[in-house]
């Protein structure tokens, strides 16, 4: 399946090194293989493969290749200084593509800066827009499939739901056993696994690390480190409350969502909210990476408990207020309240099961699948 970043990455490889990150098994290697077919000669080297590792360490890859793909090199000691030397010494006709599952800029010693030497892209799971474009389905069919399977390519393309669930069980086991242990101590794996299990049941709710810390008998600072690891590995992401004062926004309680909607434990409403969150983040990251826009994803909540599920901002200005509903077409009271307060923002209530769209000022009641199809990615 061709991915939404295919042409963009191919174009930018003509300009600079491209660094492609994203969750495990989101399709990075497949995208690389497809891009390699566009070049007259290309080579793929994976740090996790012993023979490839030797070639990388010695820098003895094939001469005169037009594309060199290097996977998981963030596991190499002092990888940034090493990569800087490769970029500076590589002939200009050779394109460089670096990929990795973890946020490589976060979890390794930085060494010399790579600023100005690369273009970053984050590959996300499949969205309504991408499924419609690649599979020719209707938005409603696409959203139903993503709600059932999640957006990772293998379960989404699987022949049966049972095959998708089998993939997910193994995926979750591998995440904890292999990826998480890379950034934490072995004896912490049990606590980390319990933490992830608790997060699966708290999707879309303001996250109290202090409360969970008491349940797990660990310190809130330990859980904060666990959460950082889970974010760095693209297992979960947080949505911060909107506030023009950035410091205050950071101090307030975030909400947590999973990149893989299939990992969510909850009713259809919770899974729908997680699916929307993942697609909104993909939209924001696409506009950041591909268009250079300052796009942010937030939620709004007041001290009296009034809340709107999501808000999009651009250049410190709210552009969209978004409330998710399974079937309720009555305008959400808090959405109406904030729509009147932030008149410059478009207020939409996206409904999973909706017979007719309406505009009940100041709120647009819209079909969720059609609205999600029109996001940037």
PDB file of C-alpha atoms in Angstrom, residues 9-128:
ATOM      1  CA  UNK A   9       9.857  12.183   0.989  1.00  0.00           C
ATOM      2  CA  UNK A  10      10.976  11.307  -2.548  1.00  0.00           C
ATOM      3  CA  UNK A  11      11.020  14.999  -3.465  1.00  0.00           C
ATOM      4  CA  UNK A  12      12.824  16.143  -0.328  1.00  0.00           C
ATOM      5  CA  UNK A  13      15.508  13.464  -0.692  1.00  0.00           C
ATOM      6  CA  UNK A  14      16.730  15.506  -3.648  1.00  0.00           C
ATOM      7  CA  UNK A  15      17.441  18.396  -1.274  1.00  0.00           C
ATOM      8  CA  UNK A  16      18.689  17.043   2.059  1.00  0.00           C
ATOM      9  CA  UNK A  17      18.875  13.990   4.254  1.00  0.00           C
ATOM     10  CA  UNK A  18      15.413  12.929   5.398  1.00  0.00           C
ATOM     11  CA  UNK A  19      14.809  11.586   8.918  1.00  0.00           C
ATOM     12  CA  UNK A  20      11.671   9.445   9.083  1.00  0.00           C
ATOM     13  CA  UNK A  21      10.315   8.457  12.488  1.00  0.00           C
ATOM     14  CA  UNK A  22       7.113   6.860  13.749  1.00  0.00           C
ATOM     15  CA  UNK A  23       5.721   3.936  15.721  1.00  0.00           C
ATOM     16  CA  UNK A  24       6.984   0.396  15.378  1.00  0.00           C
ATOM     17  CA  UNK A  25       5.358  -1.394  12.387  1.00  0.00           C
ATOM     18  CA  UNK A  26       3.639   1.756  11.117  1.00  0.00           C
ATOM     19  CA  UNK A  27       5.123   1.145   7.667  1.00  0.00           C
ATOM     20  CA  UNK A  28       8.500   2.914   7.666  1.00  0.00           C
ATOM     21  CA  UNK A  29      10.454  -0.001   6.186  1.00  0.00           C
ATOM     22  CA  UNK A  30       7.808  -0.612   3.519  1.00  0.00           C
ATOM     23  CA  UNK A  31       7.901   3.070   2.576  1.00  0.00           C
ATOM     24  CA  UNK A  32      11.705   2.893   2.329  1.00  0.00           C
ATOM     25  CA  UNK A  33      11.549  -0.182   0.078  1.00  0.00           C
ATOM     26  CA  UNK A  34       9.066   1.565  -2.202  1.00  0.00           C
ATOM     27  CA  UNK A  35      11.275   4.660  -2.387  1.00  0.00           C
ATOM     28  CA  UNK A  36      14.318   2.534  -3.218  1.00  0.00           C
ATOM     29  CA  UNK A  37      12.542   1.399  -6.385  1.00  0.00           C
ATOM     30  CA  UNK A  38      12.602   4.991  -7.622  1.00  0.00           C
ATOM     31  CA  UNK A  39      16.411   5.128  -7.612  1.00  0.00           C
ATOM     32  CA  UNK A  40      18.738   3.402 -10.111  1.00  0.00           C
ATOM     33  CA  UNK A  41      20.767   1.999  -7.211  1.00  0.00           C
ATOM     34  CA  UNK A  42      19.967   1.879  -3.519  1.00  0.00           C
ATOM     35  CA  UNK A  43      21.088   0.108  -0.340  1.00  0.00           C
ATOM     36  CA  UNK A  44      19.247  -0.617   2.923  1.00  0.00           C
ATOM     37  CA  UNK A  45      21.229  -1.111   6.157  1.00  0.00           C
ATOM     38  CA  UNK A  46      19.666  -1.921   9.530  1.00  0.00           C
ATOM     39  CA  UNK A  47      21.668  -1.427  12.737  1.00  0.00           C
ATOM     40  CA  UNK A  48      19.859  -4.383  14.309  1.00  0.00           C
ATOM     41  CA  UNK A  49      21.338  -6.762  11.695  1.00  0.00           C
ATOM     42  CA  UNK A  50      24.890  -7.795  12.625  1.00  0.00           C
ATOM     43  CA  UNK A  51      26.333  -7.741   9.087  1.00  0.00           C
ATOM     44  CA  UNK A  52      24.668  -4.395   8.341  1.00  0.00           C
ATOM     45  CA  UNK A  53      25.980  -3.002  11.630  1.00  0.00           C
ATOM     46  CA  UNK A  54      29.538  -3.824  10.631  1.00  0.00           C
ATOM     47  CA  UNK A  55      29.115  -2.060   7.296  1.00  0.00           C
ATOM     48  CA  UNK A  56      27.680   0.995   9.035  1.00  0.00           C
ATOM     49  CA  UNK A  57      30.484   1.134  11.583  1.00  0.00           C
ATOM     50  CA  UNK A  58      33.121   0.849   8.868  1.00  0.00           C
ATOM     51  CA  UNK A  59      31.173   3.056   6.440  1.00  0.00           C
ATOM     52  CA  UNK A  60      31.832   0.512   3.705  1.00  0.00           C
ATOM     53  CA  UNK A  61      28.473   0.602   1.955  1.00  0.00           C
ATOM     54  CA  UNK A  62      28.416   0.309  -1.804  1.00  0.00           C
ATOM     55  CA  UNK A  63      30.077   3.074  -3.760  1.00  0.00           C
ATOM     56  CA  UNK A  64      28.160   5.314  -6.153  1.00  0.00           C
ATOM     57  CA  UNK A  65      24.709   4.340  -4.859  1.00  0.00           C
ATOM     58  CA  UNK A  66      21.999   6.948  -5.350  1.00  0.00           C
ATOM     59  CA  UNK A  67      20.049   6.234  -2.138  1.00  0.00           C
ATOM     60  CA  UNK A  68      21.347   4.972   1.211  1.00  0.00           C
ATOM     61  CA  UNK A  69      18.719   3.970   3.788  1.00  0.00           C
ATOM     62  CA  UNK A  70      19.925   3.613   7.391  1.00  0.00           C
ATOM     63  CA  UNK A  71      17.491   2.116   9.893  1.00  0.00           C
ATOM     64  CA  UNK A  72      17.656   2.199  13.715  1.00  0.00           C
ATOM     65  CA  UNK A  73      21.046   3.934  13.821  1.00  0.00           C
ATOM     66  CA  UNK A  74      19.940   5.890  16.900  1.00  0.00           C
ATOM     67  CA  UNK A  75      21.010   2.758  18.800  1.00  0.00           C
ATOM     68  CA  UNK A  76      24.624   3.473  17.832  1.00  0.00           C
ATOM     69  CA  UNK A  77      26.695   5.243  20.528  1.00  0.00           C
ATOM     70  CA  UNK A  78      27.227   8.914  19.673  1.00  0.00           C
ATOM     71  CA  UNK A  79      25.048   8.441  16.587  1.00  0.00           C
ATOM     72  CA  UNK A  80      24.496  12.132  15.910  1.00  0.00           C
ATOM     73  CA  UNK A  81      28.195  12.967  15.562  1.00  0.00           C
ATOM     74  CA  UNK A  82      28.622   9.870  13.413  1.00  0.00           C
ATOM     75  CA  UNK A  83      25.704  10.845  11.193  1.00  0.00           C
ATOM     76  CA  UNK A  84      26.925  14.408  10.895  1.00  0.00           C
ATOM     77  CA  UNK A  85      30.196  13.064   9.511  1.00  0.00           C
ATOM     78  CA  UNK A  86      28.337  10.850   7.032  1.00  0.00           C
ATOM     79  CA  UNK A  87      26.188  13.759   5.804  1.00  0.00           C
ATOM     80  CA  UNK A  88      29.158  16.085   5.431  1.00  0.00           C
ATOM     81  CA  UNK A  89      31.273  13.457   3.653  1.00  0.00           C
ATOM     82  CA  UNK A  90      28.704  11.850   1.384  1.00  0.00           C
ATOM     83  CA  UNK A  91      28.777  12.826  -2.319  1.00  0.00           C
ATOM     84  CA  UNK A  92      25.910  15.174  -3.244  1.00  0.00           C
ATOM     85  CA  UNK A  93      24.405  12.711  -5.734  1.00  0.00           C
ATOM     86  CA  UNK A  94      23.708  10.186  -2.934  1.00  0.00           C
ATOM     87  CA  UNK A  95      20.424  10.712  -1.085  1.00  0.00           C
ATOM     88  CA  UNK A  96      20.287   9.751   2.600  1.00  0.00           C
ATOM     89  CA  UNK A  97      17.201   8.419   4.388  1.00  0.00           C
ATOM     90  CA  UNK A  98      17.395   7.696   8.135  1.00  0.00           C
ATOM     91  CA  UNK A  99      14.564   5.902   9.922  1.00  0.00           C
ATOM     92  CA  UNK A 100      13.786   4.841  13.477  1.00  0.00           C
ATOM     93  CA  UNK A 101      10.936   3.857  15.766  1.00  0.00           C
ATOM     94  CA  UNK A 102      11.893   6.052  18.692  1.00  0.00           C
ATOM     95  CA  UNK A 103      12.106   9.825  18.689  1.00  0.00           C
ATOM     96  CA  UNK A 104      15.782   9.823  17.984  1.00  0.00           C
ATOM     97  CA  UNK A 105      16.302  13.454  18.936  1.00  0.00           C
ATOM     98  CA  UNK A 106      14.959  12.825  22.448  1.00  0.00           C
ATOM     99  CA  UNK A 107      16.680   9.713  23.781  1.00  0.00           C
ATOM    100  CA  UNK A 108      20.301   9.954  22.738  1.00  0.00           C
ATOM    101  CA  UNK A 109      23.171  12.275  23.566  1.00  0.00           C
ATOM    102  CA  UNK A 110      22.932  15.062  21.056  1.00  0.00           C
ATOM    103  CA  UNK A 111      26.599  15.726  20.377  1.00  0.00           C
ATOM    104  CA  UNK A 112      27.036  18.190  17.537  1.00  0.00           C
ATOM    105  CA  UNK A 113      23.812  19.588  16.180  1.00  0.00           C
ATOM    106  CA  UNK A 114      22.272  18.196  13.017  1.00  0.00           C
ATOM    107  CA  UNK A 115      20.385  21.443  12.520  1.00  0.00           C
ATOM    108  CA  UNK A 116      20.174  22.408   8.866  1.00  0.00           C
ATOM    109  CA  UNK A 117      21.326  18.988   7.677  1.00  0.00           C
ATOM    110  CA  UNK A 118      18.020  17.102   7.506  1.00  0.00           C
ATOM    111  CA  UNK A 119      14.278  17.318   6.924  1.00  0.00           C
ATOM    112  CA  UNK A 120      12.062  15.505   9.467  1.00  0.00           C
ATOM    113  CA  UNK A 121       8.904  13.521   8.735  1.00  0.00           C
ATOM    114  CA  UNK A 122       6.707  11.561  11.130  1.00  0.00           C
ATOM    115  CA  UNK A 123       4.824   8.620   9.648  1.00  0.00           C
ATOM    116  CA  UNK A 124       1.423   7.998  11.240  1.00  0.00           C
ATOM    117  CA  UNK A 125      -1.101   5.151  11.076  1.00  0.00           C
ATOM    118  CA  UNK A 126      -3.684   5.116   8.310  1.00  0.00           C
ATOM    119  CA  UNK A 127      -6.431   7.748   8.517  1.00  0.00           C
ATOM    120  CA  UNK A 128      -9.847   8.077   6.887  1.00  0.00           C
TER     121      UNK A 128
END
